Coordinates of C-alpha atoms in Angstrom, one line a residue:
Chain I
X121 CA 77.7 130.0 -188.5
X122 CA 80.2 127.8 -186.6
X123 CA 83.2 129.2 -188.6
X124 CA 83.6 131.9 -185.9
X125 CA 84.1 129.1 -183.3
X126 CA 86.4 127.1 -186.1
X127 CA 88.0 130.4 -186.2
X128 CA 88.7 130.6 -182.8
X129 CA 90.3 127.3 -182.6
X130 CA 92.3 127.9 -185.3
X131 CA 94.0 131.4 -183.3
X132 CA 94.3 129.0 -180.2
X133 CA 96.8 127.0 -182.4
X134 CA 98.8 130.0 -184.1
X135 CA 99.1 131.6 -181.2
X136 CA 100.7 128.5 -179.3
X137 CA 102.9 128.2 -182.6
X138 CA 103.9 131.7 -182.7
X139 CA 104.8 131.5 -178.9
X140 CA 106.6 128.1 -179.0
X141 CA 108.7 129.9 -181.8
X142 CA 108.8 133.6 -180.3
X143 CA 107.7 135.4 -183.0
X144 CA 106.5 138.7 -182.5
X145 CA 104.6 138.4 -185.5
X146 CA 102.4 136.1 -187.7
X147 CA 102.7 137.3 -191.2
X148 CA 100.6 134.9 -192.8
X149 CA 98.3 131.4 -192.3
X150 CA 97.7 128.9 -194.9
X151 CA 94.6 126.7 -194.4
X152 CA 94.2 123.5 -196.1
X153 CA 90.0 122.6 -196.7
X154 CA 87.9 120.8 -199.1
X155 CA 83.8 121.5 -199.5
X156 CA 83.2 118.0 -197.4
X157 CA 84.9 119.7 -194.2
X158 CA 81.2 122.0 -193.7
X159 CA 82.9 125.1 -193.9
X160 CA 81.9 128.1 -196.0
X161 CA 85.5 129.8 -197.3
X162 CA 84.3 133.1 -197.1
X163 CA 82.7 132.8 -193.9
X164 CA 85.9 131.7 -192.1
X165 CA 87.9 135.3 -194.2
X166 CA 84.9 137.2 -192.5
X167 CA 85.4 135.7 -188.7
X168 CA 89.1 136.4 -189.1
X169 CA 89.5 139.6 -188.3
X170 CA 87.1 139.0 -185.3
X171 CA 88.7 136.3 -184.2
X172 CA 92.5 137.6 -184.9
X173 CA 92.2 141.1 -183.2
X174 CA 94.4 142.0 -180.5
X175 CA 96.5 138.8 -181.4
X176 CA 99.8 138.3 -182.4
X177 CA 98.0 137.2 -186.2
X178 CA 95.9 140.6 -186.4
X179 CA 97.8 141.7 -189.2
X180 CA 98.5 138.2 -191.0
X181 CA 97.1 137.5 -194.0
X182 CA 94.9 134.0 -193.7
X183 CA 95.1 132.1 -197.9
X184 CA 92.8 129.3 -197.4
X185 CA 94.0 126.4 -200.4
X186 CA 90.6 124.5 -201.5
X187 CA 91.6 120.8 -202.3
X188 CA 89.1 119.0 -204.4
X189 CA 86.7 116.3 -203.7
X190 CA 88.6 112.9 -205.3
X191 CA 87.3 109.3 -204.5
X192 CA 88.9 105.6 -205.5
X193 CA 86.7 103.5 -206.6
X194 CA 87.7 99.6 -205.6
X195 CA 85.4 98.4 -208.2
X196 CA 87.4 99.4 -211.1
X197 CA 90.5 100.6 -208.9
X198 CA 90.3 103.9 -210.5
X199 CA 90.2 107.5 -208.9
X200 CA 87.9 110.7 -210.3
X201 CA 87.1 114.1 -209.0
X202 CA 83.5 114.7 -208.4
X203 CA 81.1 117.2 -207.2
X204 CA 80.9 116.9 -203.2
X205 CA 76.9 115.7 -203.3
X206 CA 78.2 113.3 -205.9
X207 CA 80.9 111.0 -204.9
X208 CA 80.0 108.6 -207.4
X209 CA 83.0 106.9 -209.9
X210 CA 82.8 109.0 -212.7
X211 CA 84.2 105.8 -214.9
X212 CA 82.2 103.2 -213.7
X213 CA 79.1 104.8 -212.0
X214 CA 79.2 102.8 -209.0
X215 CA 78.6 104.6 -205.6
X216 CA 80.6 102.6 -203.3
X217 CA 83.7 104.9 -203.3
X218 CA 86.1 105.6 -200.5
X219 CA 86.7 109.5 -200.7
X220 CA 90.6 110.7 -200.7
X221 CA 90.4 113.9 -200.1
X222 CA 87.7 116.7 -199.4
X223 CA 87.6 116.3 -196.0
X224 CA 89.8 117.9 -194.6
X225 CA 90.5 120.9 -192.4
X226 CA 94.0 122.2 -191.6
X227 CA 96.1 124.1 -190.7
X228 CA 99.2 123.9 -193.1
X229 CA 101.9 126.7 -192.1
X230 CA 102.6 129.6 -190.7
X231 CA 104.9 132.2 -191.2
X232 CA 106.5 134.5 -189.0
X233 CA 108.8 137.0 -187.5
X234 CA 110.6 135.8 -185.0
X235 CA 112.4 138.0 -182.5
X236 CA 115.6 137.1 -182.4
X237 CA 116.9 139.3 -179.9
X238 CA 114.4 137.7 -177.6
X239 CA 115.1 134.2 -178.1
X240 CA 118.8 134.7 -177.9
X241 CA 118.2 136.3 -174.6
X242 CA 116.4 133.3 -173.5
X243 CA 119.5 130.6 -174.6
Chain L
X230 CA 81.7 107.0 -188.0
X231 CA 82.1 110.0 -189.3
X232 CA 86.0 110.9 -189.5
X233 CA 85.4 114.4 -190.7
X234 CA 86.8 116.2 -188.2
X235 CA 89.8 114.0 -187.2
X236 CA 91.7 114.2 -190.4
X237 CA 95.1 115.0 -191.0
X238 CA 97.4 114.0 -193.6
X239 CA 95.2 112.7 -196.8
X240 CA 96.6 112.1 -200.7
X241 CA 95.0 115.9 -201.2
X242 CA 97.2 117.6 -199.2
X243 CA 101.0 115.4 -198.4
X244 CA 102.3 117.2 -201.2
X245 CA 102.1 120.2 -199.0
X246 CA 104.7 118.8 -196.7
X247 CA 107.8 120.1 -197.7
X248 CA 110.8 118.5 -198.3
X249 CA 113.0 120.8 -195.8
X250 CA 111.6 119.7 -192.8
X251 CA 108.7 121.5 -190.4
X252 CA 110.8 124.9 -189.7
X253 CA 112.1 126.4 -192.9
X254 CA 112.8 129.9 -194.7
X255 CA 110.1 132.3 -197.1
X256 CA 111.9 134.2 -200.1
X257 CA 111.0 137.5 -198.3
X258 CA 113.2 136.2 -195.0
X259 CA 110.1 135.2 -192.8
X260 CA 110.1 131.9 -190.9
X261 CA 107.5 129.5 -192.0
X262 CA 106.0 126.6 -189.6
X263 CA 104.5 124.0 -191.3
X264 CA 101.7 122.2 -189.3
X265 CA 99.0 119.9 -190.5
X266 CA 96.7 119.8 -187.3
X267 CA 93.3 119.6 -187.9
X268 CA 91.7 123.1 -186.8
X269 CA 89.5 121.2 -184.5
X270 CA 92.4 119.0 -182.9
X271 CA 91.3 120.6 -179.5
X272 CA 87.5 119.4 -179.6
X273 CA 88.4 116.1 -181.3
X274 CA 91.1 115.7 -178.0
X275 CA 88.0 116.3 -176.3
X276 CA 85.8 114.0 -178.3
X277 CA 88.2 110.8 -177.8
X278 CA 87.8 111.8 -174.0
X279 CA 84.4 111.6 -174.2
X280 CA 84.5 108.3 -176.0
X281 CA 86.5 106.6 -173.6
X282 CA 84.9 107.5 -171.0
X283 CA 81.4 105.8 -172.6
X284 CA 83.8 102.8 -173.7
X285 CA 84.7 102.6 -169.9
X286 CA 81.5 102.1 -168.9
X287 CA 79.8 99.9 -171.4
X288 CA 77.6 102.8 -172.4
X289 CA 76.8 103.4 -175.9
X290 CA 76.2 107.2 -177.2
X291 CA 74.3 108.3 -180.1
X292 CA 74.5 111.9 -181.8
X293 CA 70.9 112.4 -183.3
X294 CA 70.9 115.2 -186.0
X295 CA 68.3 116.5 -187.9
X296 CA 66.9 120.1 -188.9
X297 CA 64.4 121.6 -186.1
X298 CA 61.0 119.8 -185.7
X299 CA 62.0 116.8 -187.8
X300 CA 60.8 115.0 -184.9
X301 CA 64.2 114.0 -182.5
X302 CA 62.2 114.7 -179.5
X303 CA 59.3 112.5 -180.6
X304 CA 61.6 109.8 -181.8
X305 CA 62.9 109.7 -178.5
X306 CA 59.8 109.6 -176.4
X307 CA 58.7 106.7 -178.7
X308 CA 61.7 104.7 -178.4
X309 CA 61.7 104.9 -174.5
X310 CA 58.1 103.9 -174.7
X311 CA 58.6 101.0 -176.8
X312 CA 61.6 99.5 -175.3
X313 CA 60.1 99.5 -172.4
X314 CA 63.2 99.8 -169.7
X315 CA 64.9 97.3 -171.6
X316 CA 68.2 99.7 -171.8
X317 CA 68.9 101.9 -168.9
X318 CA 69.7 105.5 -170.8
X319 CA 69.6 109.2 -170.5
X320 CA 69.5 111.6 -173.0
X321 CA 71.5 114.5 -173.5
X322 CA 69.5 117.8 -175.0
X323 CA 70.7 120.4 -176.8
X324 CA 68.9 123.6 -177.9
X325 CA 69.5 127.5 -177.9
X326 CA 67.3 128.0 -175.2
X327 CA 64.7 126.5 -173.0
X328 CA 64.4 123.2 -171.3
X329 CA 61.4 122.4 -172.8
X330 CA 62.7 118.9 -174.6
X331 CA 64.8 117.8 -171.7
X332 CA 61.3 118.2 -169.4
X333 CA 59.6 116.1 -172.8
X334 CA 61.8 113.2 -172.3
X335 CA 61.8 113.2 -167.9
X336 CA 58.2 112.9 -168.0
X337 CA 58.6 109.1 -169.6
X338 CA 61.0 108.3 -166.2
X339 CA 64.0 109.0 -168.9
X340 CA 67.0 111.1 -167.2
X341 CA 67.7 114.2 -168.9
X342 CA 70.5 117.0 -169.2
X343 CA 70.1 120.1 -170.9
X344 CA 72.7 121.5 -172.9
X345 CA 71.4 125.1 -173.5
X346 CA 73.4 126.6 -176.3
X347 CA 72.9 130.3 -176.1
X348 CA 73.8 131.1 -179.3
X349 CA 76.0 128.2 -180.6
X350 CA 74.0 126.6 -183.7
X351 CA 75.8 123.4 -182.8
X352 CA 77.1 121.1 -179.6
X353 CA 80.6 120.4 -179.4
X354 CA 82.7 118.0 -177.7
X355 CA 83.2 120.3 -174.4
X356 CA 79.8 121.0 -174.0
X357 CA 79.1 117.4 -173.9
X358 CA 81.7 116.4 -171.7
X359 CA 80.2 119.2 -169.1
X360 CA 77.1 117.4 -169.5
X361 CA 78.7 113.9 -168.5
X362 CA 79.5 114.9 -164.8
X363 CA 75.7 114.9 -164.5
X364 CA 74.9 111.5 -165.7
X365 CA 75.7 108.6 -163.6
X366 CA 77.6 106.5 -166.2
X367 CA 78.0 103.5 -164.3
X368 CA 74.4 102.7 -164.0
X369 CA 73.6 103.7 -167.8
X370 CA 73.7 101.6 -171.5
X371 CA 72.5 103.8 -174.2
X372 CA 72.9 107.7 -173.8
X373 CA 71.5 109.7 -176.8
X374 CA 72.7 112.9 -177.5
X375 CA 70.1 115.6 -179.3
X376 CA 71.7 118.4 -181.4
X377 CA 71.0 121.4 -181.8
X378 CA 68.7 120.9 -185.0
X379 CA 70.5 122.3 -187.7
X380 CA 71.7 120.3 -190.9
X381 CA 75.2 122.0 -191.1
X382 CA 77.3 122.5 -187.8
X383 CA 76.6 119.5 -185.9
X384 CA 77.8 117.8 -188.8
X385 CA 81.5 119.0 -188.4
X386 CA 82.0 118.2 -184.9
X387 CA 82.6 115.3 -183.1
X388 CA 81.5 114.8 -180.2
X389 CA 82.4 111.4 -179.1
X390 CA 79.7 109.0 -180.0
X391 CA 79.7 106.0 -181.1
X392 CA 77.1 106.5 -184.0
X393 CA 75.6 108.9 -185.9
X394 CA 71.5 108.9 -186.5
X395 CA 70.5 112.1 -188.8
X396 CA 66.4 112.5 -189.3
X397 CA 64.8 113.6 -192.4
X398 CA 61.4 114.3 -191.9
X399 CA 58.8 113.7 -194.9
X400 CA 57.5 117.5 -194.9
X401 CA 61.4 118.8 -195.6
X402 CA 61.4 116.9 -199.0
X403 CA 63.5 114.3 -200.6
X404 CA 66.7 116.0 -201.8
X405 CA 67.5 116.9 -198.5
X406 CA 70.4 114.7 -198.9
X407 CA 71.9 116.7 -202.4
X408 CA 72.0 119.6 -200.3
X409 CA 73.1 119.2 -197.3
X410 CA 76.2 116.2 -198.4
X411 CA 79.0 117.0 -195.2
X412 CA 75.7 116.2 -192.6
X413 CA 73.9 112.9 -194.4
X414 CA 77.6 111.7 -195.9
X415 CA 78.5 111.1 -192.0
X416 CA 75.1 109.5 -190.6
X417 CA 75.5 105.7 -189.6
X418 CA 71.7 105.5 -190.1
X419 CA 68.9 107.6 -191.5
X420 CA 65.6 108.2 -191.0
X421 CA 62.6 108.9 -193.0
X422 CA 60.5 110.6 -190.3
X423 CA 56.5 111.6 -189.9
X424 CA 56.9 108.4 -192.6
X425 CA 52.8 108.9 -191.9
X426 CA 52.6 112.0 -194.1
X427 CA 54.5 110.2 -196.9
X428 CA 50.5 109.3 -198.2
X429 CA 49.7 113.1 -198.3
X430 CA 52.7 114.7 -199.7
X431 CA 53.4 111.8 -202.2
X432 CA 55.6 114.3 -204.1
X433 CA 58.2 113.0 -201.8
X434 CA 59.9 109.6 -203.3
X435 CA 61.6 107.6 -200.6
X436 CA 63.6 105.9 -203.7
X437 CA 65.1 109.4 -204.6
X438 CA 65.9 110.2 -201.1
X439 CA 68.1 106.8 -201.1
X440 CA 69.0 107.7 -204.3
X441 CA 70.2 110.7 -203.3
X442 CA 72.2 109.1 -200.0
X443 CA 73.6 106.3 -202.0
X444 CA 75.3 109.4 -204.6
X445 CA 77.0 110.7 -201.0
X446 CA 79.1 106.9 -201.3
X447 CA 76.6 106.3 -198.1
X448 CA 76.1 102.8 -197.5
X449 CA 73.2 103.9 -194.5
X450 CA 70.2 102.0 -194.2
X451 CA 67.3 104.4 -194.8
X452 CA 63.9 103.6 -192.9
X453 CA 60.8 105.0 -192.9
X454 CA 59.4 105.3 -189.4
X455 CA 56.8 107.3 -187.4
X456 CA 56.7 108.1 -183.9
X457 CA 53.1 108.8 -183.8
X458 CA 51.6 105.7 -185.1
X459 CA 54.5 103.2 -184.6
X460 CA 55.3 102.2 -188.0
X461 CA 58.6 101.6 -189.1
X462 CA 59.9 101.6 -184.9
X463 CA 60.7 97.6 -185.3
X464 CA 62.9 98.1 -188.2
X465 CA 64.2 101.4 -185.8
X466 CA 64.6 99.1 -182.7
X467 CA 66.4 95.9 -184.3
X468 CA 68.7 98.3 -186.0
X469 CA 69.3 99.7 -182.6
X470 CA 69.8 96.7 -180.8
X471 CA 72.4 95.4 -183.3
X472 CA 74.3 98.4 -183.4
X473 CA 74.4 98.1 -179.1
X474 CA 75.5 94.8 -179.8
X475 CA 78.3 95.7 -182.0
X476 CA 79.7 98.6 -180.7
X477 CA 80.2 97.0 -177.0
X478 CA 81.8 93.9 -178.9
X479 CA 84.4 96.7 -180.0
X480 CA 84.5 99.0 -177.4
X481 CA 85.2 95.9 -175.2
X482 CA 88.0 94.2 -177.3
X483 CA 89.3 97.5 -177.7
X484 CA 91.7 98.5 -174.8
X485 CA 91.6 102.3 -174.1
X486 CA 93.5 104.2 -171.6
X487 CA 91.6 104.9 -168.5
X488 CA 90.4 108.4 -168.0
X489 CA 91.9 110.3 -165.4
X490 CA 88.7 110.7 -163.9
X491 CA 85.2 109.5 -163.3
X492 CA 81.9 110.8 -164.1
X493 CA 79.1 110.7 -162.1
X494 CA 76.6 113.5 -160.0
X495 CA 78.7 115.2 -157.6
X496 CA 81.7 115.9 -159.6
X497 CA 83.5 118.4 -159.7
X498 CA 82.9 120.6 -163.4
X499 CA 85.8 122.1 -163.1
X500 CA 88.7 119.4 -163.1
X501 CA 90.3 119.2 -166.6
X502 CA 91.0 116.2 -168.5

């Protein structure tokens, strides 16, 4: 339910991007996220078109990339993808792991067109 | 601490960063960006705000999480009655509606702000830091901060504590953990509340509820505790204590920048940070 407001926050920052590079329009965002961030995939592609309309981004298409769940485990110095209610080492069992990714919640890139005309006019 | 929210670049996602530097060309001609903020950059901003400004002060903030009626209010009124002054604090409420929990915790003497939601399932860092110009931080230790209770949003924003407390309540059952990982991975300490039930619904196993933490990599003591008979608020209250103790050692030894303002009754809401 808070992926409308993550949603939100993630316009604020394509819109400052596609301003900073006067683009006229944002053709497509690329989200980076992993199950530990707390946010439903599907949920975010549903707030999108909320959260996007009347923007520069309206039209863009949002591909969200899902990383996995990995952890290191310092006890036997190894690393294993695991489930993300499971971060135990899958080779040695132990549960004291440090997680590497799954996390995270990002904004990778976004891709424009840029009106050239405009920024020209502005150098 | 939870670092959930403030991540960035991790070994899952640098081999997105491309070799051709931030601003480079699509095969169909379009100008690509390439970014790598967190999507909550602005509210963590917000958050270290927030943090600093407790740092500044001494004070010591606690986000308490939990789903509704695990018992946070209850916990609370307990824990002012049983330290007994011995922390000067103020608790921060949050709920969708009604001040009912912040007029809980003034009747034990216990300054209270209520954070009224609307329909937000969640406080974030802006809502606390709107909260903070009515608290008087200078004269104030411990602040606690009530969620909204809810076992998934809270749990993905930071809101500048210092520690995270998360409540499981005996009647929600033991696997509470399994299925809610993102909230009980980030929780500094957990709670086995309404521990005075555990003799009636002994279908709940406090060893599989560990269990179940410990497979989250959590190294967070678990306690049982109940607000209504006492048992377990020792254990709850030298924990507590401890954790004051080590988080002004850091906060102390850590210098922060100043923030460009003070908190306090009186000042303005409007000036930004």
């Amino acid at each position: 339910m808070h992926e409308l407001a993550i949603c939100q926050a993630l316009m604020t920052q394509v819109e400052t991007i596609a301003r900073d590079n006067h683009a006229v329009r944002v053709t497509t965002i690329t989200v980076g996220m992993g199950p530990l961030a707390g946010v439903e995939e599907q949920l975010l592609k549903n707030a999108y078109p909320v959260a996007s309309a009347g923007t520069v981004a309206a039209d863009a298409e949002l591909i969200i990339q899902l990383t996995p769940v990995r952890v290191h485990c310092p006890g036997c110095n190894k690393q294993s993808t695991v489930q993300s209610n499971r971060l135990v080492c899958s080779h040695c069992g132990d549960w004291r792991t440090e997680l590497l990714s799954g996390d995270e919640l990002i904004l990778i890139r976004v891709e424009l067109d840029k009106a050239e005309q405009a920024a020209a006019a502005l150098h | 601490m939870c670092d959930t929210c403030g991540c960035n670049i991790t070994p899952g996602n640098e081999h997105l960063i491309s070799a051709g530097g931030k601003l480079e060309k699509t095969r169909d001609g379009h100008e690509a960006v390439t970014v790598l903020h967190s999507l909550l950059e602005e509210n963590d901003h917000t958050a270290q705000h927030n943090r600093e400004h407790f740092n500044s002060h001494g004070v010591v903030a606690i986000n308490l999480m939990s789903s509704p009626g695990a018992g946070k209010t209850a916990l609370l009124e307990a824990t002012i009655k049983a330290l007994g002054g011995e922390f000067n604090m103020a608790v921060i409420e949050g709920d969708l509606e009604t001040e009912n929990d912040a007029e809980r915790i003034r009747k034990h003497g216990v300054t209270a702000v209520q954070i009224t939601t609307g329909s937000a399932c969640h406080l974030d860092a802006h809502m606390v830091h709107g909260a903070l110009h009515d608290l008087a931080l200078a004269d104030l230790e411990l602040v606690f901060i009530e969620n909204v209770g809810n076992l998934v949003c809270p749990a993905s924003f930071d809101l500048g504590q210092h520690c995270n407390v998360v409540l499981l309540s005996v009647p929600e059952g033991d696997d509470k953990p399994a299925k809610y990982p993102v909230m009980f991975r980030c929780a500094d300490m957990v709670m086995l509340s309404k521990a005075d039930l555990l003799p009636i619904l002994d279908d709940f196993s406090p060893q599989r509820a560990e269990q179940y933490l410990r497979n989250l990599a959590s190294p967070a003591p678990l306690i049982p505790v109940s607000s209504k008979t006492g048992d377990g608020m020792d254990d709850w209250l030298s924990w507590l204590r401890d954790m004051i103790d080590k988080t002004r050692q850091a906060s102390s030894s850590t210098p922060v920048a100043h923030p460009h303002h003070h908190h306090g009754p009186g000042h303005s809401k409007h000036s930004q940070p």
